[in-house]
Short mmCIF file of C-alpha atoms and ligand atoms in Angstrom, two decimals:
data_model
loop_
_atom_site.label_atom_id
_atom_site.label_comp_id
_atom_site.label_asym_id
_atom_site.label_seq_id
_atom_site.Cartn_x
_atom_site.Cartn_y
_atom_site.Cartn_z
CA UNK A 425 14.25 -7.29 -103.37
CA UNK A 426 11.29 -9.13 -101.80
CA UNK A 427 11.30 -11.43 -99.37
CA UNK A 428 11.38 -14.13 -100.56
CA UNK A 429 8.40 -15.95 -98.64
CA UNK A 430 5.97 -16.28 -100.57
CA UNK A 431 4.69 -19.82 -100.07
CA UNK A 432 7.26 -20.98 -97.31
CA UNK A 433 6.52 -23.58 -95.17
CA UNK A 434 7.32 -22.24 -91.47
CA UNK A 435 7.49 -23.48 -88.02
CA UNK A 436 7.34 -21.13 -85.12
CA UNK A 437 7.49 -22.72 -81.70
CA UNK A 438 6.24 -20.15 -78.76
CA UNK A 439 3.77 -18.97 -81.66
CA UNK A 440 1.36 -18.05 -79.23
CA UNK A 441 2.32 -15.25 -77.60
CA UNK A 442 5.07 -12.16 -77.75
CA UNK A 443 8.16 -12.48 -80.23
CA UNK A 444 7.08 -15.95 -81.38
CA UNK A 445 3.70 -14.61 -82.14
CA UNK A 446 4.87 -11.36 -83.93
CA UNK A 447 7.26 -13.49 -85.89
CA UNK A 448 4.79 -15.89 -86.89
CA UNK A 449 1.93 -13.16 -87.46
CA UNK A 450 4.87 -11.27 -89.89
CA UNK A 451 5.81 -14.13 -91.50
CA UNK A 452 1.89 -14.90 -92.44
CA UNK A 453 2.11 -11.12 -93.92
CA UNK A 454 4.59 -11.86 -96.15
CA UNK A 455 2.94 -15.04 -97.45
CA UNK A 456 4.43 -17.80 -95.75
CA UNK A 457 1.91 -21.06 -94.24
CA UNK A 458 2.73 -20.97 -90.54
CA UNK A 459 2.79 -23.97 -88.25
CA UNK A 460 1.76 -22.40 -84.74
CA UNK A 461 3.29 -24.31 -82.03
CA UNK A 462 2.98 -23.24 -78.04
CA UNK A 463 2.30 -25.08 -74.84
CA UNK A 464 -0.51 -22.74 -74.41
CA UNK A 465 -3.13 -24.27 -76.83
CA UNK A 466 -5.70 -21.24 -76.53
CA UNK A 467 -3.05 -18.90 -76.83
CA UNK A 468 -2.01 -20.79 -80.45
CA UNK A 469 -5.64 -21.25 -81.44
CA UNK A 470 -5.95 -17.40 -81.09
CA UNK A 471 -2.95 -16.65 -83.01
CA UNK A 472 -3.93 -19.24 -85.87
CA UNK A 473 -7.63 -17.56 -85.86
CA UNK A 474 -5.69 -13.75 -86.03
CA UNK A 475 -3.85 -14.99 -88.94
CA UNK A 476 -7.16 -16.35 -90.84
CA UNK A 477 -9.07 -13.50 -90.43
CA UNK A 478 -5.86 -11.46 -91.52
CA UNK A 479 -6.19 -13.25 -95.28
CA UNK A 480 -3.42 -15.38 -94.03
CA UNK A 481 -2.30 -19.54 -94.02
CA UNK A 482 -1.67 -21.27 -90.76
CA UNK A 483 -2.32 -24.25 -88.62
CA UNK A 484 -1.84 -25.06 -85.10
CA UNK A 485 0.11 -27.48 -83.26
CA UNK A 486 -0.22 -27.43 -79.77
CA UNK A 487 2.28 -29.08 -77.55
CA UNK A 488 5.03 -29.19 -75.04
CA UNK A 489 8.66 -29.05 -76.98
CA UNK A 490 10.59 -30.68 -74.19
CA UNK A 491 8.33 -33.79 -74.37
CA UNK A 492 10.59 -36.39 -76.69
CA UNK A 493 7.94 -37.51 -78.93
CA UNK A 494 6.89 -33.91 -79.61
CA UNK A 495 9.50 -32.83 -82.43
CA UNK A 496 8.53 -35.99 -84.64
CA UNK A 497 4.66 -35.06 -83.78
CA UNK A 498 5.26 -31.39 -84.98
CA UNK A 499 7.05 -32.61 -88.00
CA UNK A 500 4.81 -35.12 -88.85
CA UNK A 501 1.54 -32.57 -88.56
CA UNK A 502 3.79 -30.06 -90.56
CA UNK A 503 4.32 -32.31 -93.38
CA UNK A 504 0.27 -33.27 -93.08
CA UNK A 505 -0.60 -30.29 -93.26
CA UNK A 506 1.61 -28.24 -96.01
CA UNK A 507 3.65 -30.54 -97.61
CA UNK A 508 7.61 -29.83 -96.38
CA UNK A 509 9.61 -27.44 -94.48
CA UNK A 510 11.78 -24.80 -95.27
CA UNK A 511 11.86 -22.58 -92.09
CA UNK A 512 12.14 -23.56 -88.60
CA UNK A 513 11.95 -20.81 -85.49
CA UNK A 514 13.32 -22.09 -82.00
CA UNK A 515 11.60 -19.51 -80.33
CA UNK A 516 9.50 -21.02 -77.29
CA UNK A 517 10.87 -20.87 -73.89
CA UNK A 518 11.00 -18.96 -70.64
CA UNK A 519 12.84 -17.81 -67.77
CA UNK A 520 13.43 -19.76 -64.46
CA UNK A 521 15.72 -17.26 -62.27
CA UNK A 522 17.15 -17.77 -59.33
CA UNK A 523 20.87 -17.20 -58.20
CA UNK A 524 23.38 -20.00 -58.42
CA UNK A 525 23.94 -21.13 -54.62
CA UNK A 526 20.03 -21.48 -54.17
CA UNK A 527 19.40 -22.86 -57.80
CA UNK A 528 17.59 -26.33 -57.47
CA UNK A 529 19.12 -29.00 -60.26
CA UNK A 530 15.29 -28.87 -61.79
CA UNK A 531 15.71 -25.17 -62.16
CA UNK A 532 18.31 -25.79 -64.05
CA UNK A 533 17.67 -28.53 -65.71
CA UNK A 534 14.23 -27.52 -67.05
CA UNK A 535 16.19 -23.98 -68.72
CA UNK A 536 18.44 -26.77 -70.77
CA UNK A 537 15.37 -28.58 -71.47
CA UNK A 538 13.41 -26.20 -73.27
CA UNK A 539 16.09 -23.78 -74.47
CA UNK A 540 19.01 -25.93 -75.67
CA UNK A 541 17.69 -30.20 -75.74
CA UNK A 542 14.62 -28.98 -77.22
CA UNK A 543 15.94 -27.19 -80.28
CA UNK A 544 18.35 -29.86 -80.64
CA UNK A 545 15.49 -32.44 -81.31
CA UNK A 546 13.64 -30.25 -83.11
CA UNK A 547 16.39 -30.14 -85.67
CA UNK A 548 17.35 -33.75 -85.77
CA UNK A 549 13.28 -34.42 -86.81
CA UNK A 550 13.49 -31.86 -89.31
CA UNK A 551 16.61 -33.58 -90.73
CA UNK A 552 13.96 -35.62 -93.15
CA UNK A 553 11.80 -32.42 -94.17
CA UNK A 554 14.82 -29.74 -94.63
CA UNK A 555 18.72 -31.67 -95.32
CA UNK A 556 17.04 -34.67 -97.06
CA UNK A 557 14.47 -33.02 -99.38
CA UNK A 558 17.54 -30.26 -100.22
CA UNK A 559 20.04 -33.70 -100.58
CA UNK A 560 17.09 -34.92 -103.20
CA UNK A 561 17.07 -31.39 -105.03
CA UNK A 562 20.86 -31.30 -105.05
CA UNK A 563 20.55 -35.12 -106.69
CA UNK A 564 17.88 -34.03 -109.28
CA UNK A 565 18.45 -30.23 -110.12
CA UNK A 566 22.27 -29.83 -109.49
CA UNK A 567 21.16 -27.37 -106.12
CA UNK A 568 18.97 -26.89 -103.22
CA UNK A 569 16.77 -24.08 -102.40
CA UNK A 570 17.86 -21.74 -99.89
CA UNK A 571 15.94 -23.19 -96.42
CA UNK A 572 16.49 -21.69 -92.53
CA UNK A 573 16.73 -22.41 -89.23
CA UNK A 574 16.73 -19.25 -86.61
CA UNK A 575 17.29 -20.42 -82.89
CA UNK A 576 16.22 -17.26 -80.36
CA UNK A 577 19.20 -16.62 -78.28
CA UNK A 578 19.67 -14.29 -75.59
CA UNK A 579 22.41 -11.65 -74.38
CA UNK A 580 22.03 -13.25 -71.23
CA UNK A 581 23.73 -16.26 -73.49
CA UNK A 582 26.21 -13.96 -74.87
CA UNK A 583 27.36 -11.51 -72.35
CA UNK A 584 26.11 -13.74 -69.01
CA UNK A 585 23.69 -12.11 -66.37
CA UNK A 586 23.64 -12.60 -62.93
CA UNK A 587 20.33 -14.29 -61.59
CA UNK A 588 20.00 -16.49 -65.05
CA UNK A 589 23.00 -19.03 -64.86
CA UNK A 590 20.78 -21.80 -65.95
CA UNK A 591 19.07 -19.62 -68.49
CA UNK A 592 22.52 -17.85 -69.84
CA UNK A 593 24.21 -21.58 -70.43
CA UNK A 594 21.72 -22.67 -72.25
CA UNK A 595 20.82 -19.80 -74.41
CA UNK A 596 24.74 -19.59 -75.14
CA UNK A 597 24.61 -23.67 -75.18
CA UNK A 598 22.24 -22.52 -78.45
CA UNK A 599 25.21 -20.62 -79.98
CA UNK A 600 27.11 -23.54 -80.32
CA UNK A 601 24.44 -25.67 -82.07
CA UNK A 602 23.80 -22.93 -84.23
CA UNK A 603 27.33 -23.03 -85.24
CA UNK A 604 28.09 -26.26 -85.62
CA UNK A 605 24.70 -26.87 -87.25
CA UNK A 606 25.41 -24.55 -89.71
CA UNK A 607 29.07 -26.11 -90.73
CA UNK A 608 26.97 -29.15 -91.03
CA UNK A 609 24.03 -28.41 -93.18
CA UNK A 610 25.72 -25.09 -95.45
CA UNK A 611 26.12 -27.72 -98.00
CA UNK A 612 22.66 -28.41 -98.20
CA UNK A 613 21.93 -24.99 -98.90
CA UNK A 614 20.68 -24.46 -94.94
CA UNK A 615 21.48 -21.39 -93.24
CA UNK A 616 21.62 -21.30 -89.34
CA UNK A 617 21.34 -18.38 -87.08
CA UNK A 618 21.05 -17.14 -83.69
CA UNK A 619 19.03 -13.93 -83.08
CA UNK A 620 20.16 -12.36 -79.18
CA UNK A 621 17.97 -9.99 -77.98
CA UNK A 622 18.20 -8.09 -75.20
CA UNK A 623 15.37 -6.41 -73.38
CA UNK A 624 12.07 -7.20 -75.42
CA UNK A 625 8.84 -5.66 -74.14
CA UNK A 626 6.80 -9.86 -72.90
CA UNK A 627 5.51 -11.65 -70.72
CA UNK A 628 9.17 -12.29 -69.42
CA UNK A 629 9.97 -8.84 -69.13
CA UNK A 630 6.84 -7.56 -67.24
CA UNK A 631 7.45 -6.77 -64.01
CA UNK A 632 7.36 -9.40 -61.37
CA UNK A 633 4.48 -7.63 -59.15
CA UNK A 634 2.17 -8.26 -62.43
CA UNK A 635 2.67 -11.98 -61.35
CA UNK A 636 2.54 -13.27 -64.85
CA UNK A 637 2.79 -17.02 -64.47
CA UNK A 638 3.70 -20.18 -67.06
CA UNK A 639 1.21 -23.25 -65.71
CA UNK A 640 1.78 -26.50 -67.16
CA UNK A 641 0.84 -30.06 -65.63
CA UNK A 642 1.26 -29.62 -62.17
CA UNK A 643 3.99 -26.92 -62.54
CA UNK A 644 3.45 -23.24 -62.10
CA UNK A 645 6.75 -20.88 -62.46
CA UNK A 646 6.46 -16.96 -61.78
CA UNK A 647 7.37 -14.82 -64.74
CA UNK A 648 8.98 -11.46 -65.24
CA UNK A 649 11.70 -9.18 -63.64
CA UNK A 650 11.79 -7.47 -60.51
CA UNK A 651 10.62 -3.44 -61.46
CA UNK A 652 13.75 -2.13 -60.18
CA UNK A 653 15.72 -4.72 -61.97
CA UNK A 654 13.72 -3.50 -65.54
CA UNK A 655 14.07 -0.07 -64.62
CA UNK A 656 17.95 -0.24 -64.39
CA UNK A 657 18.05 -2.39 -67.07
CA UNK A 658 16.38 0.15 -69.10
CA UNK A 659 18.69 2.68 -68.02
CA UNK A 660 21.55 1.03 -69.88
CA UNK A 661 20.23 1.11 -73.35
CA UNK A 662 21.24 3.70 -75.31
CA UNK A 663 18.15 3.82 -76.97
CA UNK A 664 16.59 3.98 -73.42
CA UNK A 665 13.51 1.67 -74.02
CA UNK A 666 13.25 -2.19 -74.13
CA UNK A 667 12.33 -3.64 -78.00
CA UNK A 668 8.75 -4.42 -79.20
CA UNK A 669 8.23 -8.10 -80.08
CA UNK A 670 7.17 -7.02 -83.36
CA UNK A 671 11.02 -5.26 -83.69
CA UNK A 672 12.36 -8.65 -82.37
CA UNK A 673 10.45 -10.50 -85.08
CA UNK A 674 11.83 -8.21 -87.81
CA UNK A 675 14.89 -9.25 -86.98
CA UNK A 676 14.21 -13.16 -86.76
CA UNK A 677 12.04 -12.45 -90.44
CA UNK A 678 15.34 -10.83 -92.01
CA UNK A 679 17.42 -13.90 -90.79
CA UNK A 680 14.44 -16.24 -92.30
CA UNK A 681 14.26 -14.52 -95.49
CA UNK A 682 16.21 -14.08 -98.97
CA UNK A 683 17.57 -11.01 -97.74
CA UNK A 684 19.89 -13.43 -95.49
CA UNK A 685 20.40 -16.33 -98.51
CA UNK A 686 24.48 -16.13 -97.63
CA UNK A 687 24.48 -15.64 -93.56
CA UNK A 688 24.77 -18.57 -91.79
CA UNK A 689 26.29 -18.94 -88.39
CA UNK A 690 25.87 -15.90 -87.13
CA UNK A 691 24.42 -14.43 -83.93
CA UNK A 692 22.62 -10.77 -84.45
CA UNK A 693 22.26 -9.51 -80.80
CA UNK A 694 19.39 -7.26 -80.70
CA UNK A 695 19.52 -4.85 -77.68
CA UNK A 696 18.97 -1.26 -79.05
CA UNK A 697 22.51 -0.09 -79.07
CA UNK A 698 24.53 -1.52 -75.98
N1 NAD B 681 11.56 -10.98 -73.86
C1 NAD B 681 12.87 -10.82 -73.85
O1 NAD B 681 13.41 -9.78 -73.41
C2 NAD B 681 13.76 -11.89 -74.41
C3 NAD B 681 15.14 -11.62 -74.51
C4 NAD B 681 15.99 -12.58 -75.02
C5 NAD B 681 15.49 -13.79 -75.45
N2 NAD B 681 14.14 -14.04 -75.33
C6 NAD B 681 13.67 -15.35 -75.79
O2 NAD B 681 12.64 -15.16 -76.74
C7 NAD B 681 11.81 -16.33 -76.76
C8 NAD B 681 10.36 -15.92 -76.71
O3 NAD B 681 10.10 -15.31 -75.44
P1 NAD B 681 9.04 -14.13 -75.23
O4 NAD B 681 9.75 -13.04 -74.53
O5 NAD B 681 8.31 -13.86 -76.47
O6 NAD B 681 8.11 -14.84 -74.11
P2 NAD B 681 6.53 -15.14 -74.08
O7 NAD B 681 6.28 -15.77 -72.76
O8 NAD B 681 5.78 -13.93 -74.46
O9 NAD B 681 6.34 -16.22 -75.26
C9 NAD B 681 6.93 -17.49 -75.17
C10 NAD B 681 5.96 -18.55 -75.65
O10 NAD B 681 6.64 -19.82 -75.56
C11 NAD B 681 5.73 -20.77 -75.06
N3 NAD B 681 6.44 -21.85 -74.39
C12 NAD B 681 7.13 -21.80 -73.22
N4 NAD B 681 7.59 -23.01 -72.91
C13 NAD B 681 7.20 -23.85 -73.89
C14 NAD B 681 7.34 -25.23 -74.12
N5 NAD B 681 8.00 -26.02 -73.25
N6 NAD B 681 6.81 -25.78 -75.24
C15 NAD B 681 6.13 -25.00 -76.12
N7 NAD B 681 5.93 -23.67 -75.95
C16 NAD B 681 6.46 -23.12 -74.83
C17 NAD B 681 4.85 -19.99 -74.09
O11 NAD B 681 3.59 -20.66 -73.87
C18 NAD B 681 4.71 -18.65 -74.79
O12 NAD B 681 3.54 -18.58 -75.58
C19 NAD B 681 12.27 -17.21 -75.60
O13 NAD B 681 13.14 -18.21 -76.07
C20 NAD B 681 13.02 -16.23 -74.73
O14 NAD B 681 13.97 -16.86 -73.90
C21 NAD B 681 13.27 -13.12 -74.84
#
């Protein structure tokens, strides 16, 4: 069985770089038009040149998906652009760590932002482009086509882990939308998923001595793990090495695809074997 992606319309935010990128680079492959959207407007650029040189369709939209006005922005340039939506990734984020009794209310605050409010908008402004257009297929051809919405959760969201309080509510706060979200919009032929992964070879994973860093506005937040922490980490799964992003992506691509036309509220954790 194919696909089924031939001519999607998809949105991957955190396009830029690792699993977002590797999603949005697989989803090109299989002939869907990709809307590119990272804070890191070089690092979307690059990906949306990659994919054109590749044979493929996409378009970027840079921009910051905790700002408010963002989601309509990216919805708005999506429907320019191609015409609709039938896929939407919540992908973009990053990690803030720090243990509870030192954790500053920003620290926290910022992993809600961009993991949990973020998606949340996202989805209300693709209300007109995904449950409306279905609810006006539904009126005039008796049923929808299939459409998706993946959300990139974390088994730090389903299983906890300590240093990421503020990153493991949220990413488990994303569970719950998916859920619910997917009660609400199954009659509109939506499906809704959550993809947890567990140690995936980024940016986020790198050790800490690489000092990878996120800079935005006057903000700049170290990335990565401590080496001893990824090295015990590693330890634990069975399969004894972290995931590729382009193994993540698979996963998020099944989820997005016709292979997956009756899941729906589900959460695939991803974390070779534990
Ligand atoms: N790498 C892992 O082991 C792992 C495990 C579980 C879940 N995740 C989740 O996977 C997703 C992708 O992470 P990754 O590992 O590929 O990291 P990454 O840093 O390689 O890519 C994330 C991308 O998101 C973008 N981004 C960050 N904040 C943004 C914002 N506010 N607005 C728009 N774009 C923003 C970054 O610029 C970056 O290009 C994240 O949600 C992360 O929490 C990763």
């Amino acid at each position: 069985m194919s696909l089924g992606l031939e001519g999607k319309i998809a949105i991957v935010t955190g396009g830029g770089r690792g699993i977002g990128w590797a999603t949005a680079e697989r989803l090109a492959a299989e002939g869907a038009r990709v809307v590119i959207s990272d804070l890191d407007a070089i690092a979307a650029a690059e990906a949306v040149a990659s994919i054109h040189s590749a044979g493929g369709s996409a378009q970027a939209v840079p921009g910051d998906v905790t700002a408010v006005d963002f989601p309509d922005q990216l919805m708005s340039a999506t429907q320019a652009s191609f015409g609709g939506l039938d896929i939407l990734i919540n992908n973009a984020g990053y990690t803030w760590d720090g243990t509870i009794h030192r954790m500053a209310d920003e620290q926290w605050q910022a992993m809600l932002e961009v993991h949990l409010t973020a998606p949340f908008r996202l989805v209300r402004a693709a209300a007109p482009l995904m449950r409306e257009a279905a609810k006006r297929e539904i009126a005039e051809q008796g049923r929808a086509r299939p459409r998706k919405i993946v959300n990139v959760s974390s088994t730090s969201g389903t299983r906890g882990n300590s240093g990421q309080a503020n990153y493991a509510a949220a990413k488990a706060g994303v569970i719950g939308l998916t859920k619910a979200l997917a009660r609400e919009w199954g009659p509109f032929n939506i499906q809704v998923n959550a993809a947890a992964f567990g140690l995936i070879d980024t940016r986020l994973t790198t050790p800490k001595e690489y000092g990878e860093r996120l800079r935005w506005g006057d903000r700049e937040i170290a990335l990565g793990i401590p080496e001893a922490m990824r090295s015990q980490a590693i330890r634990l799964i069975p399969m004894g090495r972290p995931g590729t992003p382009q193994e993540a992506a698979g996963v998020i691509v099944f989820l997005a695809s016709a292979l997956a036309d009756y899941v729906s509220g589900q959460v695939l954790e991803v974390t070779g074997g534990l």
